[in-house]
CSV table of N, CA and C in Angstrom, one decimal:
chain,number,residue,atom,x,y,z
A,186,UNK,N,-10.4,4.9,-5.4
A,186,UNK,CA,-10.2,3.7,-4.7
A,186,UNK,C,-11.3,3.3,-3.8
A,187,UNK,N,-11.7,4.2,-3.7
A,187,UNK,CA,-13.5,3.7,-2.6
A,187,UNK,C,-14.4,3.2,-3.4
A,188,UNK,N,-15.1,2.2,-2.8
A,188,UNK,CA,-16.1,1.2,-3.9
A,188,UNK,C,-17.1,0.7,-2.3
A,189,UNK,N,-18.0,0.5,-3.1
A,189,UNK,CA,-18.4,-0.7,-2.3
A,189,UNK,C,-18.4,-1.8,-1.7
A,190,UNK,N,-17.8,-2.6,-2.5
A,190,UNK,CA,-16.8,-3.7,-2.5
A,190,UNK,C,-16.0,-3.8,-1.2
A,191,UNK,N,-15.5,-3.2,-0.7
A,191,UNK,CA,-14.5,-3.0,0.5
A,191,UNK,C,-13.0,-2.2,0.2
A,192,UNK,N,-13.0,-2.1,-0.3
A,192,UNK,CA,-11.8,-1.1,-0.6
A,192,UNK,C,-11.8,0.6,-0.4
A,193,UNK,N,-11.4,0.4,0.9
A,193,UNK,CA,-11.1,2.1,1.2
A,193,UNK,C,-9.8,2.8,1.7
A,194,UNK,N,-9.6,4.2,1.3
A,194,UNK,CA,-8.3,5.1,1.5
A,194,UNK,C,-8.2,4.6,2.8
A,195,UNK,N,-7.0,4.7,3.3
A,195,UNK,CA,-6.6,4.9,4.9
A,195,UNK,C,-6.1,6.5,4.9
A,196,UNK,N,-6.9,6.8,5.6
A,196,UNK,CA,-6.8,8.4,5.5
A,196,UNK,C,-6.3,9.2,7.4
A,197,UNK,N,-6.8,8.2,7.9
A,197,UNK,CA,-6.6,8.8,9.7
A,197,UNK,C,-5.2,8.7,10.3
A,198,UNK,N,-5.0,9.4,10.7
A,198,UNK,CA,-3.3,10.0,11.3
A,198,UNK,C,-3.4,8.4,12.4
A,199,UNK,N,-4.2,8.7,13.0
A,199,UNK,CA,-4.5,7.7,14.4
A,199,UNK,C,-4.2,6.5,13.6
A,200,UNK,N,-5.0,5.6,12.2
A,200,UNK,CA,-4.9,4.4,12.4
A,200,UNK,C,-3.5,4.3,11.4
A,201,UNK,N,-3.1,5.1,10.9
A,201,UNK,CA,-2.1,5.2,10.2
A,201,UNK,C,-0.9,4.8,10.9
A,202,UNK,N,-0.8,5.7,12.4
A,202,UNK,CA,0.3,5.3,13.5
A,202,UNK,C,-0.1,3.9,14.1
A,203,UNK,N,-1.4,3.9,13.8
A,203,UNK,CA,-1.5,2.3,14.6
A,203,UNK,C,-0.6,1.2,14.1
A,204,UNK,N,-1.0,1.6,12.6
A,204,UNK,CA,-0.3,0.0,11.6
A,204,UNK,C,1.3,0.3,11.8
A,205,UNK,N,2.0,1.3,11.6
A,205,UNK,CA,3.2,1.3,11.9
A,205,UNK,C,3.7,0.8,13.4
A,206,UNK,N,2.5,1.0,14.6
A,206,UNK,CA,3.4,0.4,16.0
A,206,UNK,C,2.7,-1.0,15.8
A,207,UNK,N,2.2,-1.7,15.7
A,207,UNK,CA,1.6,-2.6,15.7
A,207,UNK,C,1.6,-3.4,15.3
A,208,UNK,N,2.1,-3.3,13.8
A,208,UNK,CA,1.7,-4.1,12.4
A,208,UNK,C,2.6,-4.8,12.1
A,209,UNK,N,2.5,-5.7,11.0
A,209,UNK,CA,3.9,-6.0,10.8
A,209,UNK,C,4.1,-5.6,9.1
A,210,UNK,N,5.1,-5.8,8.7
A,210,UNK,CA,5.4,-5.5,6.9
A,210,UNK,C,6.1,-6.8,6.1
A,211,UNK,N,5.8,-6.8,5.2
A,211,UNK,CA,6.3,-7.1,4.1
A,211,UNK,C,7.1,-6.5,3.1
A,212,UNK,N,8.2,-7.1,2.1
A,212,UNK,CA,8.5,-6.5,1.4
A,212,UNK,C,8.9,-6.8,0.2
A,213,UNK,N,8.9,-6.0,-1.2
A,213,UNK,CA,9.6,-6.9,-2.3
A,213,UNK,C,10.0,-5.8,-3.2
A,214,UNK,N,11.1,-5.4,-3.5
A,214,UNK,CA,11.6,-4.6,-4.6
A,214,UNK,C,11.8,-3.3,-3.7
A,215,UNK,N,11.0,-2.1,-4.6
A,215,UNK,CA,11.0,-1.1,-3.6
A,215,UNK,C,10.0,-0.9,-2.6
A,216,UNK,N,8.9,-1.7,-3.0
A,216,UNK,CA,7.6,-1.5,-2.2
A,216,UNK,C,7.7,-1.7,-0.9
A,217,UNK,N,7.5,-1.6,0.2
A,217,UNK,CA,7.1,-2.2,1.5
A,217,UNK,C,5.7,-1.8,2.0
A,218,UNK,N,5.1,-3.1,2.0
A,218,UNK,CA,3.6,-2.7,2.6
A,218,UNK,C,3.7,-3.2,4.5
A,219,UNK,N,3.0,-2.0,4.5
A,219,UNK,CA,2.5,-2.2,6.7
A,219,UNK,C,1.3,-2.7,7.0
A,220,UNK,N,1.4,-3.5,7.5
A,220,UNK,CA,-0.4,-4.2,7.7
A,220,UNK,C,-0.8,-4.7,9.1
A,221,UNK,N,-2.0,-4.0,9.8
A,221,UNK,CA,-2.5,-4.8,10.7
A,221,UNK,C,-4.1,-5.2,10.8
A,222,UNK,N,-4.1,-6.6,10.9
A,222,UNK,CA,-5.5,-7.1,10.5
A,222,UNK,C,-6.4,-7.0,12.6
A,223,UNK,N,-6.9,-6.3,12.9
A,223,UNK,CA,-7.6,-6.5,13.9
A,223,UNK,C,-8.4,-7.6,13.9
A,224,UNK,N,-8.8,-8.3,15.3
A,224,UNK,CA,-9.5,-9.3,15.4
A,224,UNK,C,-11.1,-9.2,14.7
A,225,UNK,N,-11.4,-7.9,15.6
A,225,UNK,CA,-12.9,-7.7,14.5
A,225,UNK,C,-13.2,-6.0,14.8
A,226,UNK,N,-14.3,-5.6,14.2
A,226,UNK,CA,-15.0,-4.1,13.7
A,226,UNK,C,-14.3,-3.7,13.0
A,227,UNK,N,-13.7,-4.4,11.6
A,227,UNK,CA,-13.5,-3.4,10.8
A,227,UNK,C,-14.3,-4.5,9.5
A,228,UNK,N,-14.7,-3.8,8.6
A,228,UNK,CA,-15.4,-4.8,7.4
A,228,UNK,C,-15.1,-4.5,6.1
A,229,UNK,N,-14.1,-3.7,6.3
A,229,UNK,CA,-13.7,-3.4,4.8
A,229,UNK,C,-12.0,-3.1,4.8
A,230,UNK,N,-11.5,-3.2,3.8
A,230,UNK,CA,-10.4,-3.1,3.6
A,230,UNK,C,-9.4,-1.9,3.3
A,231,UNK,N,-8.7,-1.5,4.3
A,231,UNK,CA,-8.4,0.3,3.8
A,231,UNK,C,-7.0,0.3,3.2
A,232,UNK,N,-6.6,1.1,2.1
A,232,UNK,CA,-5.5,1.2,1.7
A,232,UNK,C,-4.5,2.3,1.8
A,233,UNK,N,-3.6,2.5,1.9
A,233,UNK,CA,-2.8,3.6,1.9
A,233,UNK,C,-1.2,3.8,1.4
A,234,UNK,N,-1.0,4.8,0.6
A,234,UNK,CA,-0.5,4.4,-0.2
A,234,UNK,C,1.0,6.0,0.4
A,235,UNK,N,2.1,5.8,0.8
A,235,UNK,CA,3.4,6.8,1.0
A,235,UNK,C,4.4,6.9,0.1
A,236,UNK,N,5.0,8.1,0.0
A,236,UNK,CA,6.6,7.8,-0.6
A,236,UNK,C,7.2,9.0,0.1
A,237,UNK,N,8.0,8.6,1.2
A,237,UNK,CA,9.0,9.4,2.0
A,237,UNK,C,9.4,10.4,1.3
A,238,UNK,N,9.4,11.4,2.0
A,238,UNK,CA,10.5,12.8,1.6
A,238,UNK,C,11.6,12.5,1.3
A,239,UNK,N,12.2,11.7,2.3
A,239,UNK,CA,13.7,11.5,2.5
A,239,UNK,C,14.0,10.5,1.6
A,240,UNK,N,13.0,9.7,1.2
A,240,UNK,CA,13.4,9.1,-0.5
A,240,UNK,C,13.5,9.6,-1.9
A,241,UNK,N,12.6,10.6,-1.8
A,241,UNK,CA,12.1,11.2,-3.1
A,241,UNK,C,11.9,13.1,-2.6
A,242,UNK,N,12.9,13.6,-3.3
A,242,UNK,CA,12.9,15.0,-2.5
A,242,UNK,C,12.1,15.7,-2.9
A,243,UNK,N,11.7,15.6,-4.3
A,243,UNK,CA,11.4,16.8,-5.1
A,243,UNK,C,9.3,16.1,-5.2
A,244,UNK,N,8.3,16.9,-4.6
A,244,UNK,CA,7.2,16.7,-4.4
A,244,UNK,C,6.6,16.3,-5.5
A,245,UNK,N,6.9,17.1,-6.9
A,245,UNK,CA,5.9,16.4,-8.2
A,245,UNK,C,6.3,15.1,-8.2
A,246,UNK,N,7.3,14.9,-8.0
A,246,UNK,CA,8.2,13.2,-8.4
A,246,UNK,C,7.4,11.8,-7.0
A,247,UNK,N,6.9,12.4,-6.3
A,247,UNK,CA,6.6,11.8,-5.3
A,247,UNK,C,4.8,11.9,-5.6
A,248,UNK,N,4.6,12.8,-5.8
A,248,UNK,CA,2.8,12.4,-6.4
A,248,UNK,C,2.9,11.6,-7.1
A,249,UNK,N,3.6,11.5,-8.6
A,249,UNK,CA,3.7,11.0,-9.4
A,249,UNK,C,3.5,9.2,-8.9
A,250,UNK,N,4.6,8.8,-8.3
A,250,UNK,CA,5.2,7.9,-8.0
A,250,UNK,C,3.3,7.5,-7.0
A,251,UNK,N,2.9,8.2,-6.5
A,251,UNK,CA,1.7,7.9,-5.7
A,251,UNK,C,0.8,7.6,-6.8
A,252,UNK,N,1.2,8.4,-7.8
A,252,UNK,CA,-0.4,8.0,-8.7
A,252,UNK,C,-0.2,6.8,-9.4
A,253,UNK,N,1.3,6.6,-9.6
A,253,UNK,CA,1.4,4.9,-10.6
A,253,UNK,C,1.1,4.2,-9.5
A,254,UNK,N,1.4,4.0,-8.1
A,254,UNK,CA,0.6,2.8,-7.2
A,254,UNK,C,-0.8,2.9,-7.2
A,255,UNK,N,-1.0,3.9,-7.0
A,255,UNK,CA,-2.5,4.3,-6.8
A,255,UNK,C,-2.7,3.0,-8.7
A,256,UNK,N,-2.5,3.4,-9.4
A,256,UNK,CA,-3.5,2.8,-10.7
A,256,UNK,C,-3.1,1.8,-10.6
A,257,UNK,N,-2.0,1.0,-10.0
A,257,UNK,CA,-1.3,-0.2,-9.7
A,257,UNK,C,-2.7,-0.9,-9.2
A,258,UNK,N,-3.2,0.0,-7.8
A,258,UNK,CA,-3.5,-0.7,-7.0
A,258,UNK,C,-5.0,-0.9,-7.7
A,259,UNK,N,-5.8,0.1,-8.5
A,259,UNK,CA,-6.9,-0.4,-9.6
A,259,UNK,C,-6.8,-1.2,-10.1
A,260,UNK,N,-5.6,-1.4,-11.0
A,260,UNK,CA,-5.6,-2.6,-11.7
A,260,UNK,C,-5.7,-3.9,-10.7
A,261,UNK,N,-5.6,-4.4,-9.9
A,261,UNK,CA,-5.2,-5.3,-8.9
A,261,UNK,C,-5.7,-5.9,-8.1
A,262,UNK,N,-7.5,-4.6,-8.0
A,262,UNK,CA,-8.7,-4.6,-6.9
A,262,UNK,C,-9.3,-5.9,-6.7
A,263,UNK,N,-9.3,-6.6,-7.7
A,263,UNK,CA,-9.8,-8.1,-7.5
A,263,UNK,C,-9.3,-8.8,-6.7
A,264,UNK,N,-7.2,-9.0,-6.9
A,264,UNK,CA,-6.9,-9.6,-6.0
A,264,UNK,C,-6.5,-9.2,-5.0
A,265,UNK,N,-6.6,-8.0,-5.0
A,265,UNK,CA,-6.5,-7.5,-3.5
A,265,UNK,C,-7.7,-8.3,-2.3
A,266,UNK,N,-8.6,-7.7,-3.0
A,266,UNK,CA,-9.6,-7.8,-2.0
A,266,UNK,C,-9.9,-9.3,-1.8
A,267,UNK,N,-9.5,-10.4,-3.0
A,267,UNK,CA,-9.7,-11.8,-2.7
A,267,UNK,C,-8.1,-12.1,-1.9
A,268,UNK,N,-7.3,-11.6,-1.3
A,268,UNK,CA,-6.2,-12.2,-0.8
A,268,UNK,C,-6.0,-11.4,0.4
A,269,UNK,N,-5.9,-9.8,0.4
A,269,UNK,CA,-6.2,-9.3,1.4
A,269,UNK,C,-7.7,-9.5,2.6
A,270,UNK,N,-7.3,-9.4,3.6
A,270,UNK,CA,-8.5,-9.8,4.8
A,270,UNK,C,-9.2,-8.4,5.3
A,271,UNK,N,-10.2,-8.0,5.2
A,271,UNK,CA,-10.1,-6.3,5.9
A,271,UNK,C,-9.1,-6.3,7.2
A,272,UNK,N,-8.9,-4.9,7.3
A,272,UNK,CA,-8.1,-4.5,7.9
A,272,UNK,C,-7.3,-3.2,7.4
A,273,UNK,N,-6.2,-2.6,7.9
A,273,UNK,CA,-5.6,-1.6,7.1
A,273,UNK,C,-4.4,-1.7,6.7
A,274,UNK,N,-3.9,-1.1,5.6
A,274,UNK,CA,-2.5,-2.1,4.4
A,274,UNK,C,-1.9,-0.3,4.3
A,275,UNK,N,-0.7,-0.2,4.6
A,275,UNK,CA,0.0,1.5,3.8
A,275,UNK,C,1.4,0.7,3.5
A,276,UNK,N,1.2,1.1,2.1
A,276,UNK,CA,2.0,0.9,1.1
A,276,UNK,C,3.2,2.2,1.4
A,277,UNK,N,5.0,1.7,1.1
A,277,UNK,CA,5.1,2.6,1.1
A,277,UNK,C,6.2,2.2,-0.4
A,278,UNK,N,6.9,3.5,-1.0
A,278,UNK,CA,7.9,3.5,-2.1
A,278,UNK,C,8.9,3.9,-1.4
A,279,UNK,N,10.0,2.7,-1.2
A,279,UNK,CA,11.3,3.1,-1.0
A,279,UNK,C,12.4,3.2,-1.7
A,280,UNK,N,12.2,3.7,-2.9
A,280,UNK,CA,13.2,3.8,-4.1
A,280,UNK,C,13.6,4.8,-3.8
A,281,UNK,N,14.5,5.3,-5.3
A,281,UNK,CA,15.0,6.3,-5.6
A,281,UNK,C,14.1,6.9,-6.8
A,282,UNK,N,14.0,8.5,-7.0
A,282,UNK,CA,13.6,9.2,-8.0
A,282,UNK,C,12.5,8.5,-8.4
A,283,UNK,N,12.7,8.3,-9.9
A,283,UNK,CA,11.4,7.8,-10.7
A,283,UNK,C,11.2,6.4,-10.8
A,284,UNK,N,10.4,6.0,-11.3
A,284,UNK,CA,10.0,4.6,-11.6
A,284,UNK,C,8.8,4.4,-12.7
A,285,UNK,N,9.5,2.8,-13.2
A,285,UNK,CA,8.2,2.4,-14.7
A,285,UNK,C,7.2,2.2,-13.8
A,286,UNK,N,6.2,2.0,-14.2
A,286,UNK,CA,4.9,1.5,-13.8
A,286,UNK,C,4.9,0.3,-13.6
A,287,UNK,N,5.8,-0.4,-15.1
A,287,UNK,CA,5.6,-2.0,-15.2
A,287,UNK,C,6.4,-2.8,-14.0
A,288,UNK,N,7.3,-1.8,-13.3
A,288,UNK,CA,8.3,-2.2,-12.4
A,288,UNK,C,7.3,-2.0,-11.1
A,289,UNK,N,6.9,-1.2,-10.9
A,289,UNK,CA,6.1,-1.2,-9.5
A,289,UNK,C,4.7,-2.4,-9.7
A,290,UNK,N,4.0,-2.8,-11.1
A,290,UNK,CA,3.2,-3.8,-11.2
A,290,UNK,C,3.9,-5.3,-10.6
A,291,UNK,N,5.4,-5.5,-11.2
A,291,UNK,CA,5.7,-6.3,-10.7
A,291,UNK,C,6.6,-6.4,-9.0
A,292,UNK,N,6.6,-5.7,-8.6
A,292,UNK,CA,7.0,-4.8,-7.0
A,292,UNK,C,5.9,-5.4,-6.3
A,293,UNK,N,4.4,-5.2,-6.9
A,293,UNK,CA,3.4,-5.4,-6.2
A,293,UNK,C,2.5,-6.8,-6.4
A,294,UNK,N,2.9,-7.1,-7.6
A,294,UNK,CA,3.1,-8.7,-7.5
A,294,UNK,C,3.7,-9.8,-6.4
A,295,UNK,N,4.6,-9.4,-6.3
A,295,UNK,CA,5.8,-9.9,-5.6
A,295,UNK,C,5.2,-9.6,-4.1
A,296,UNK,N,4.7,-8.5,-3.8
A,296,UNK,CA,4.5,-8.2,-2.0
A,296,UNK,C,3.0,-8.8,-2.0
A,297,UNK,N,2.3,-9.6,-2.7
A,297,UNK,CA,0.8,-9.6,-2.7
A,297,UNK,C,1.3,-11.3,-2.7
A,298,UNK,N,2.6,-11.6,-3.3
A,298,UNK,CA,3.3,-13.2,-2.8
A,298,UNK,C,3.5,-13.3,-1.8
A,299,UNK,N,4.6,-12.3,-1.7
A,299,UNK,CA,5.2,-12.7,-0.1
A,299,UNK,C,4.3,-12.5,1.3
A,300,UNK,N,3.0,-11.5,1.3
A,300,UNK,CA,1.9,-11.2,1.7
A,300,UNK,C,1.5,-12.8,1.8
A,301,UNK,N,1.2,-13.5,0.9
A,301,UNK,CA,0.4,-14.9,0.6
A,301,UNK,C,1.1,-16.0,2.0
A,302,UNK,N,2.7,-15.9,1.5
A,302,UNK,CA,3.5,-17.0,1.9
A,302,UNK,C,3.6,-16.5,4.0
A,303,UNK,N,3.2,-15.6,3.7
A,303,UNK,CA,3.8,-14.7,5.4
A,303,UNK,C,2.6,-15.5,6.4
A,304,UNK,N,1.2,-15.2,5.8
A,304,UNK,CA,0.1,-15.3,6.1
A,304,UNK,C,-0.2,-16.9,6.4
């Protein structure tokens, strides 16, 4: 997910709690993304991507579910980065168990709308 381009992991406990007290969300299907755009010093765009314990119990099923957003979010990188503003975005999965891929492509369609219409 790191490029030059602007797209990077959100990896820091600190900004991670930031976007959650701070931020606001969007949502559509199972997905809910948390977003806070600071006024300025940030120049790239960070992403991060959750799926609760208390959603998804069993750990392989929860990687899993991280790695179809994760390729979601590859396929997508163009309009991410042309619709998203920098700042930092954590995605979370609030389903149950498993999920298609083609269902979370369209999950993330949908929040990259409602993201548009919010904004």
């Amino acid at each position: 997910m790191t490029r030059e381009n602007g797209l990077e992991k959100l990896k820091s406990k600190i900004r991670i709690d930031f976007v959650f007290e701070r931020g606001k969300a969007v949502r559509s299907g199972n997905l809910i993304m948390h977003y806070f755009i600071p006024e300025e010093g940030v120049e790239k765009t960070h992403v991060g991507v959750g799926v609760p314990k208390k959603s998804v119990i069993m750990a392989y099923r929860r990687n899993r579910i991280k790695r179809q957003i994760k390729a979601v979010i590859r396929q997508r990188e163009d309009d991410i980065l042309g619709l998203l503003s920098p700042g930092f975005y954590m995605l979370l999965y609030k389903g149950k168990y498993s999920v298609s891929s083609e269902s979370l492509l369209l999950d993330f369609q949908g929040l990259l709308r409602n993201f548009r219409e919010c904004d």
